[in-house]
Every structure is written in C-alpha cells, then in structure tokens.
Amino acid sequence: MEEQRPRARWLMRGALGAGAVPMLIVSAANALLRILSAGHRFTVSTVPWAPVVIVPGAKIGPDGLPMTYLRGRLDIAVELLAAGKGDEVLISGDAQGRSGDEIASMRSYLTDHGVAPARIRDDGEGLSTRATCERAHDLFGIDRAIIVTQHQHLPRAIALGRGAGIDTDGVDAYRDCTRKTLLRNTVREWLAAPKAVVALIVSSRNRKG
C-alpha cells in the first residue's frame, strides 16, 4: 500500500503536467494573436477609412434571419457605411450552411437597413475566417479592409486578414446573447487560436516561397 501511494502521486503529477502543455500552447497562441492585432482594433468612430468592410458569416435562424452574433456584425457594417468609413461591404459565409443560406440572409438584412444592393459583394464560399480573408485578397482583389466581428474573434480575424495580405483593421461587433452562448463562443474562439497561428506560419512561408 505504501509503495502504491508514491506511484499514484507520480501518475497524478504526470497527468497534470501533460494537461498543462496544451493549455500553455493555447494561451501562447491567443497572446500572439492579440499582439499581432494590437493597434488595429477600433470602434466605429475611430477606425480609419477602408474601401471595403468585411463581414464574416455566422448562423441564421429557422426563419432565415441573422441570429444575434451575425446581426451584431451586420449592424456595425451598416453604421460604418453610414459614417463613411467604407465604400462597400463584402459578406462572406456559407451559402449552403447547416442553418441555411447565410449570404442571402445577410444581403436581405443589409438592404432592409438601407444599404444599396450595388454596395454589397457576395462570397458564398467563405467557410472559415481564414477562407474569408484569403478569398477576399486572392479572388476579390482586396488589399485594405475593415473586418467586423465580436471581440473574442476579432484578434484572430485581424491577424488572419493581415496574414492573407490585407491591410486589416477591425471593429468590435455587438453581442446581445445569453451568458451560455457567450461562454461557448469564447471557449471555442480560445481553442481556435493555435490552428490560426499554424495557418499564419504556413501562409507566410508560402508567400515568401
């Protein structure tokens, strides 16, 4: 019995040590994204002008209308255009998403809120933040933009935009949601950071090569 106790303590310490490594990686990745996006996070009133406002997609409701996170992004996009901070908006998401056609929902919402259809460009294959940014640069020829998303997502979105070759600034979107939704999205965003850092490294090497 006495021999088993030291062994149990050793196993416990090993398990704790193994769990600490992933947490260290995740924390470091999040810290790096915040460093890379530092100086590029603004409000509607303070963000510098850019020709394009990019709105990444998110879930829509069963009624086809944007849910709270997406609605918050679109509302800020409307404010930015009204304030003369951008000339047009690129809505980028999944036109065949699980919750429905994000692009159709976003376009309808923007036009219902006074944005002229001619000022809206569509990308129905922006299936991730990385894809949204890379396609905006490579397919739409965008080299300067304001990206709009919630505060948890903003450092990653800005960093990926800049990594894709876009001079990207970001504006925090509204987030009128439950605490449960906020916690879930915060944790998901926190865990997505290492993948984004790897993507930035790969992208940097590809562009240099």
PDB file of C-alpha atoms in Angstrom:
ATOM      1  CA  MET A   1       0.000   0.000   0.000  1.00  0.00           C
ATOM      2  CA  GLU A   2       2.789   2.381   0.925  1.00  0.00           C
ATOM      3  CA  GLU A   3       4.530   1.638  -2.392  1.00  0.00           C
ATOM      4  CA  GLN A   4       1.372   2.416  -4.363  1.00  0.00           C
ATOM      5  CA  ARG A   5       0.975   5.926  -2.927  1.00  0.00           C
ATOM      6  CA  PRO A   6       4.192   7.390  -4.383  1.00  0.00           C
ATOM      7  CA  ARG A   7       3.303   5.778  -7.711  1.00  0.00           C
ATOM      8  CA  ALA A   8      -0.176   7.312  -7.620  1.00  0.00           C
ATOM      9  CA  ARG A   9       1.308  10.725  -6.849  1.00  0.00           C
ATOM     10  CA  TRP A  10       3.753  10.319  -9.754  1.00  0.00           C
ATOM     11  CA  LEU A  11       0.936   9.411 -12.141  1.00  0.00           C
ATOM     12  CA  MET A  12      -1.137  12.367 -10.952  1.00  0.00           C
ATOM     13  CA  ARG A  13       1.745  14.768 -11.451  1.00  0.00           C
ATOM     14  CA  GLY A  14       2.358  13.330 -14.908  1.00  0.00           C
ATOM     15  CA  ALA A  15      -1.275  13.777 -15.872  1.00  0.00           C
ATOM     16  CA  LEU A  16      -1.299  17.357 -14.625  1.00  0.00           C
ATOM     17  CA  GLY A  17       1.920  18.071 -16.470  1.00  0.00           C
ATOM     18  CA  ALA A  18       0.549  16.627 -19.704  1.00  0.00           C
ATOM     19  CA  GLY A  19      -2.578  18.746 -19.367  1.00  0.00           C
ATOM     20  CA  ALA A  20      -0.542  21.869 -18.737  1.00  0.00           C
ATOM     21  CA  VAL A  21       1.264  21.641 -22.079  1.00  0.00           C
ATOM     22  CA  PRO A  22      -1.851  22.057 -24.274  1.00  0.00           C
ATOM     23  CA  MET A  23      -3.081  24.890 -22.082  1.00  0.00           C
ATOM     24  CA  LEU A  24       0.290  26.605 -22.426  1.00  0.00           C
ATOM     25  CA  ILE A  25       0.124  26.263 -26.212  1.00  0.00           C
ATOM     26  CA  VAL A  26      -3.417  27.650 -26.355  1.00  0.00           C
ATOM     27  CA  SER A  27      -2.545  30.557 -24.049  1.00  0.00           C
ATOM     28  CA  ALA A  28       0.572  31.404 -26.044  1.00  0.00           C
ATOM     29  CA  ALA A  29      -1.344  31.290 -29.336  1.00  0.00           C
ATOM     30  CA  ASN A  30      -4.032  33.624 -28.011  1.00  0.00           C
ATOM     31  CA  ALA A  31      -1.409  36.008 -26.681  1.00  0.00           C
ATOM     32  CA  LEU A  32       0.339  36.041 -30.071  1.00  0.00           C
ATOM     33  CA  LEU A  33      -2.907  36.833 -31.918  1.00  0.00           C
ATOM     34  CA  ARG A  34      -3.530  39.744 -29.585  1.00  0.00           C
ATOM     35  CA  ILE A  35      -0.006  41.014 -30.216  1.00  0.00           C
ATOM     36  CA  LEU A  36      -0.419  40.683 -33.997  1.00  0.00           C
ATOM     37  CA  SER A  37      -3.726  42.567 -33.892  1.00  0.00           C
ATOM     38  CA  ALA A  38      -2.557  45.257 -31.475  1.00  0.00           C
ATOM     39  CA  GLY A  39      -3.022  48.745 -32.863  1.00  0.00           C
ATOM     40  CA  HIS A  40      -5.633  47.506 -35.337  1.00  0.00           C
ATOM     41  CA  ARG A  41      -8.699  47.188 -33.079  1.00  0.00           C
ATOM     42  CA  PHE A  42     -11.040  50.173 -33.231  1.00  0.00           C
ATOM     43  CA  THR A  43     -14.581  51.441 -32.730  1.00  0.00           C
ATOM     44  CA  VAL A  44     -16.857  52.770 -35.462  1.00  0.00           C
ATOM     45  CA  SER A  45     -15.854  56.342 -34.670  1.00  0.00           C
ATOM     46  CA  THR A  46     -12.093  55.743 -34.509  1.00  0.00           C
ATOM     47  CA  VAL A  47     -11.397  53.204 -37.255  1.00  0.00           C
ATOM     48  CA  PRO A  48      -9.570  54.602 -40.306  1.00  0.00           C
ATOM     49  CA  TRP A  49     -11.335  54.563 -43.650  1.00  0.00           C
ATOM     50  CA  ALA A  50     -11.032  51.473 -45.847  1.00  0.00           C
ATOM     51  CA  PRO A  51     -12.630  50.728 -49.220  1.00  0.00           C
ATOM     52  CA  VAL A  52     -14.270  47.508 -48.024  1.00  0.00           C
ATOM     53  CA  VAL A  53     -15.988  46.309 -44.860  1.00  0.00           C
ATOM     54  CA  ILE A  54     -15.765  42.518 -44.477  1.00  0.00           C
ATOM     55  CA  VAL A  55     -18.473  40.705 -42.532  1.00  0.00           C
ATOM     56  CA  PRO A  56     -17.766  37.013 -41.812  1.00  0.00           C
ATOM     57  CA  GLY A  57     -20.839  34.798 -41.735  1.00  0.00           C
ATOM     58  CA  ALA A  58     -22.449  33.088 -38.753  1.00  0.00           C
ATOM     59  CA  LYS A  59     -25.581  31.122 -38.007  1.00  0.00           C
ATOM     60  CA  ILE A  60     -29.004  32.213 -39.164  1.00  0.00           C
ATOM     61  CA  GLY A  61     -32.296  31.301 -37.526  1.00  0.00           C
ATOM     62  CA  PRO A  62     -35.019  28.910 -38.751  1.00  0.00           C
ATOM     63  CA  ASP A  63     -36.844  31.979 -40.075  1.00  0.00           C
ATOM     64  CA  GLY A  64     -33.876  32.807 -42.311  1.00  0.00           C
ATOM     65  CA  LEU A  65     -32.967  35.909 -40.327  1.00  0.00           C
ATOM     66  CA  PRO A  66     -29.488  36.525 -38.866  1.00  0.00           C
ATOM     67  CA  MET A  67     -29.094  35.364 -35.275  1.00  0.00           C
ATOM     68  CA  THR A  68     -27.635  37.628 -32.613  1.00  0.00           C
ATOM     69  CA  TYR A  69     -23.933  37.322 -33.458  1.00  0.00           C
ATOM     70  CA  LEU A  70     -24.430  37.805 -37.186  1.00  0.00           C
ATOM     71  CA  ARG A  71     -26.958  40.577 -36.645  1.00  0.00           C
ATOM     72  CA  GLY A  72     -24.454  42.389 -34.431  1.00  0.00           C
ATOM     73  CA  ARG A  73     -21.844  42.261 -37.195  1.00  0.00           C
ATOM     74  CA  LEU A  74     -24.261  43.478 -39.840  1.00  0.00           C
ATOM     75  CA  ASP A  75     -25.468  46.345 -37.653  1.00  0.00           C
ATOM     76  CA  ILE A  76     -21.901  47.589 -37.271  1.00  0.00           C
ATOM     77  CA  ALA A  77     -21.351  47.262 -41.024  1.00  0.00           C
ATOM     78  CA  VAL A  78     -24.408  49.450 -41.615  1.00  0.00           C
ATOM     79  CA  GLU A  79     -23.034  52.026 -39.161  1.00  0.00           C
ATOM     80  CA  LEU A  80     -19.621  52.004 -40.824  1.00  0.00           C
ATOM     81  CA  LEU A  81     -21.066  52.628 -44.274  1.00  0.00           C
ATOM     82  CA  ALA A  82     -23.357  55.357 -42.938  1.00  0.00           C
ATOM     83  CA  ALA A  83     -20.374  57.016 -41.239  1.00  0.00           C
ATOM     84  CA  GLY A  84     -18.377  56.995 -44.471  1.00  0.00           C
ATOM     85  CA  LYS A  85     -15.807  54.572 -43.069  1.00  0.00           C
ATOM     86  CA  GLY A  86     -16.165  52.209 -46.036  1.00  0.00           C
ATOM     87  CA  ASP A  87     -17.468  52.272 -49.592  1.00  0.00           C
ATOM     88  CA  GLU A  88     -18.845  48.749 -49.862  1.00  0.00           C
ATOM     89  CA  VAL A  89     -19.307  45.577 -47.861  1.00  0.00           C
ATOM     90  CA  LEU A  90     -18.169  42.032 -48.598  1.00  0.00           C
ATOM     91  CA  ILE A  91     -20.419  39.455 -46.963  1.00  0.00           C
ATOM     92  CA  SER A  92     -18.565  36.174 -46.701  1.00  0.00           C
ATOM     93  CA  GLY A  93     -20.049  32.966 -45.385  1.00  0.00           C
ATOM     94  CA  ASP A  94     -21.568  29.622 -46.282  1.00  0.00           C
ATOM     95  CA  ALA A  95     -24.314  29.891 -48.880  1.00  0.00           C
ATOM     96  CA  GLN A  96     -25.190  26.263 -48.133  1.00  0.00           C
ATOM     97  CA  GLY A  97     -24.680  26.281 -44.388  1.00  0.00           C
ATOM     98  CA  ARG A  98     -26.327  23.944 -41.920  1.00  0.00           C
ATOM     99  CA  SER A  99     -28.578  26.746 -40.716  1.00  0.00           C
ATOM    100  CA  GLY A 100     -29.353  27.973 -44.234  1.00  0.00           C
ATOM    101  CA  ASP A 101     -28.068  30.415 -46.846  1.00  0.00           C
ATOM    102  CA  GLU A 102     -26.008  32.883 -44.813  1.00  0.00           C
ATOM    103  CA  ILE A 103     -25.322  35.086 -47.830  1.00  0.00           C
ATOM    104  CA  ALA A 104     -28.972  35.536 -48.794  1.00  0.00           C
ATOM    105  CA  SER A 105     -29.829  36.298 -45.173  1.00  0.00           C
ATOM    106  CA  MET A 106     -27.031  38.843 -44.823  1.00  0.00           C
ATOM    107  CA  ARG A 107     -27.803  40.575 -48.106  1.00  0.00           C
ATOM    108  CA  SER A 108     -31.501  40.831 -47.260  1.00  0.00           C
ATOM    109  CA  TYR A 109     -30.727  42.255 -43.816  1.00  0.00           C
ATOM    110  CA  LEU A 110     -28.375  44.878 -45.212  1.00  0.00           C
ATOM    111  CA  THR A 111     -30.762  46.036 -47.934  1.00  0.00           C
ATOM    112  CA  ASP A 112     -33.620  46.153 -45.397  1.00  0.00           C
ATOM    113  CA  HIS A 113     -31.415  48.508 -43.358  1.00  0.00           C
ATOM    114  CA  GLY A 114     -30.746  50.917 -46.180  1.00  0.00           C
ATOM    115  CA  VAL A 115     -27.615  49.554 -47.840  1.00  0.00           C
ATOM    116  CA  ALA A 116     -27.838  49.828 -51.620  1.00  0.00           C
ATOM    117  CA  PRO A 117     -27.513  46.415 -53.355  1.00  0.00           C
ATOM    118  CA  ALA A 118     -24.733  47.805 -55.562  1.00  0.00           C
ATOM    119  CA  ARG A 119     -22.598  48.316 -52.436  1.00  0.00           C
ATOM    120  CA  ILE A 120     -22.798  44.636 -51.431  1.00  0.00           C
ATOM    121  CA  ARG A 121     -20.445  41.946 -52.734  1.00  0.00           C
ATOM    122  CA  ASP A 122     -21.039  38.257 -52.039  1.00  0.00           C
ATOM    123  CA  ASP A 123     -18.732  35.359 -51.258  1.00  0.00           C
ATOM    124  CA  GLY A 124     -20.724  32.217 -50.613  1.00  0.00           C
ATOM    125  CA  GLU A 125     -17.644  30.078 -50.039  1.00  0.00           C
ATOM    126  CA  GLY A 126     -16.144  31.862 -47.071  1.00  0.00           C
ATOM    127  CA  LEU A 127     -16.392  28.709 -44.987  1.00  0.00           C
ATOM    128  CA  SER A 128     -13.939  29.831 -42.312  1.00  0.00           C
ATOM    129  CA  THR A 129     -12.275  33.018 -41.156  1.00  0.00           C
ATOM    130  CA  ARG A 130      -9.100  32.012 -42.960  1.00  0.00           C
ATOM    131  CA  ALA A 131     -11.007  31.265 -46.181  1.00  0.00           C
ATOM    132  CA  THR A 132     -12.873  34.564 -45.913  1.00  0.00           C
ATOM    133  CA  CYS A 133      -9.636  36.538 -45.670  1.00  0.00           C
ATOM    134  CA  GLU A 134      -7.690  34.613 -48.298  1.00  0.00           C
ATOM    135  CA  ARG A 135     -10.547  34.716 -50.799  1.00  0.00           C
ATOM    136  CA  ALA A 136     -11.095  38.423 -50.157  1.00  0.00           C
ATOM    137  CA  HIS A 137      -7.492  39.066 -51.151  1.00  0.00           C
ATOM    138  CA  ASP A 138      -6.922  36.459 -53.854  1.00  0.00           C
ATOM    139  CA  LEU A 139     -10.324  36.435 -55.594  1.00  0.00           C
ATOM    140  CA  PHE A 140     -11.763  39.872 -54.852  1.00  0.00           C
ATOM    141  CA  GLY A 141      -8.503  41.804 -55.027  1.00  0.00           C
ATOM    142  CA  ILE A 142      -8.984  43.458 -51.642  1.00  0.00           C
ATOM    143  CA  ASP A 143      -5.799  44.832 -50.109  1.00  0.00           C
ATOM    144  CA  ARG A 144      -7.281  47.077 -47.417  1.00  0.00           C
ATOM    145  CA  ALA A 145     -10.372  46.397 -45.315  1.00  0.00           C
ATOM    146  CA  ILE A 146     -12.195  46.703 -42.024  1.00  0.00           C
ATOM    147  CA  ILE A 147     -13.323  43.366 -40.630  1.00  0.00           C
ATOM    148  CA  VAL A 148     -16.292  43.300 -38.265  1.00  0.00           C
ATOM    149  CA  THR A 149     -16.811  40.590 -35.675  1.00  0.00           C
ATOM    150  CA  GLN A 150     -17.232  40.034 -31.926  1.00  0.00           C
ATOM    151  CA  HIS A 151     -14.411  40.857 -29.524  1.00  0.00           C
ATOM    152  CA  GLN A 152     -13.421  37.218 -28.873  1.00  0.00           C
ATOM    153  CA  HIS A 153     -12.996  36.623 -32.598  1.00  0.00           C
ATOM    154  CA  LEU A 154     -11.514  39.983 -33.538  1.00  0.00           C
ATOM    155  CA  PRO A 155      -7.781  39.356 -32.822  1.00  0.00           C
ATOM    156  CA  ARG A 156      -7.837  36.136 -34.863  1.00  0.00           C
ATOM    157  CA  ALA A 157      -9.796  37.747 -37.711  1.00  0.00           C
ATOM    158  CA  ILE A 158      -7.437  40.725 -37.903  1.00  0.00           C
ATOM    159  CA  ALA A 159      -4.327  38.536 -37.763  1.00  0.00           C
ATOM    160  CA  LEU A 160      -5.613  36.203 -40.477  1.00  0.00           C
ATOM    161  CA  GLY A 161      -6.617  39.157 -42.633  1.00  0.00           C
ATOM    162  CA  ARG A 162      -3.182  40.697 -42.363  1.00  0.00           C
ATOM    163  CA  GLY A 163      -1.588  37.305 -42.914  1.00  0.00           C
ATOM    164  CA  ALA A 164      -3.580  36.976 -46.150  1.00  0.00           C
ATOM    165  CA  GLY A 165      -2.079  40.204 -47.453  1.00  0.00           C
ATOM    166  CA  ILE A 166      -4.859  42.608 -46.493  1.00  0.00           C
ATOM    167  CA  ASP A 167      -4.113  45.768 -44.516  1.00  0.00           C
ATOM    168  CA  THR A 168      -6.774  44.875 -41.971  1.00  0.00           C
ATOM    169  CA  ASP A 169      -8.285  46.861 -39.128  1.00  0.00           C
ATOM    170  CA  GLY A 170     -11.129  45.523 -37.016  1.00  0.00           C
ATOM    171  CA  VAL A 171     -14.216  46.795 -35.233  1.00  0.00           C
ATOM    172  CA  ASP A 172     -15.930  45.000 -32.367  1.00  0.00           C
ATOM    173  CA  ALA A 173     -19.494  43.920 -33.159  1.00  0.00           C
ATOM    174  CA  TYR A 174     -22.499  43.861 -30.847  1.00  0.00           C
ATOM    175  CA  ARG A 175     -23.124  40.606 -28.957  1.00  0.00           C
ATOM    176  CA  ASP A 176     -26.615  40.577 -27.452  1.00  0.00           C
ATOM    177  CA  CYS A 177     -26.683  36.941 -26.334  1.00  0.00           C
ATOM    178  CA  THR A 178     -27.104  34.706 -23.302  1.00  0.00           C
ATOM    179  CA  ARG A 179     -24.224  34.037 -20.928  1.00  0.00           C
ATOM    180  CA  LYS A 180     -24.226  30.415 -22.083  1.00  0.00           C
ATOM    181  CA  THR A 181     -23.760  31.450 -25.713  1.00  0.00           C
ATOM    182  CA  LEU A 182     -21.084  33.958 -24.777  1.00  0.00           C
ATOM    183  CA  LEU A 183     -19.169  31.354 -22.756  1.00  0.00           C
ATOM    184  CA  ARG A 184     -19.450  28.734 -25.504  1.00  0.00           C
ATOM    185  CA  ASN A 185     -18.225  31.116 -28.204  1.00  0.00           C
ATOM    186  CA  THR A 186     -15.411  32.417 -26.004  1.00  0.00           C
ATOM    187  CA  VAL A 187     -14.132  28.902 -25.291  1.00  0.00           C
ATOM    188  CA  ARG A 188     -14.427  27.908 -28.950  1.00  0.00           C
ATOM    189  CA  GLU A 189     -12.536  31.005 -30.023  1.00  0.00           C
ATOM    190  CA  TRP A 190      -9.867  30.464 -27.381  1.00  0.00           C
ATOM    191  CA  LEU A 191      -9.260  26.912 -28.617  1.00  0.00           C
ATOM    192  CA  ALA A 192      -9.143  28.014 -32.281  1.00  0.00           C
ATOM    193  CA  ALA A 193      -6.055  30.174 -31.741  1.00  0.00           C
ATOM    194  CA  PRO A 194      -3.333  27.509 -32.247  1.00  0.00           C
ATOM    195  CA  LYS A 195      -4.785  26.485 -35.615  1.00  0.00           C
ATOM    196  CA  ALA A 196      -4.809  30.128 -36.699  1.00  0.00           C
ATOM    197  CA  VAL A 197      -1.169  30.580 -35.695  1.00  0.00           C
ATOM    198  CA  VAL A 198      -0.185  27.496 -37.711  1.00  0.00           C
ATOM    199  CA  ALA A 199      -2.126  28.872 -40.700  1.00  0.00           C
ATOM    200  CA  LEU A 200      -0.286  32.181 -40.399  1.00  0.00           C
ATOM    201  CA  ILE A 201       3.077  30.421 -40.351  1.00  0.00           C
ATOM    202  CA  VAL A 202       2.199  28.331 -43.404  1.00  0.00           C
ATOM    203  CA  SER A 203       0.808  31.350 -45.249  1.00  0.00           C
ATOM    204  CA  SER A 204       3.930  33.375 -44.507  1.00  0.00           C
ATOM    205  CA  ARG A 205       6.194  30.620 -45.818  1.00  0.00           C
ATOM    206  CA  ASN A 206       4.089  30.186 -48.960  1.00  0.00           C
ATOM    207  CA  ARG A 207       4.153  33.888 -49.760  1.00  0.00           C
ATOM    208  CA  LYS A 208       7.896  34.083 -49.234  1.00  0.00           C
ATOM    209  CA  GLY A 209       8.397  30.973 -51.363  1.00  0.00           C
TER     210      GLY A 209
END
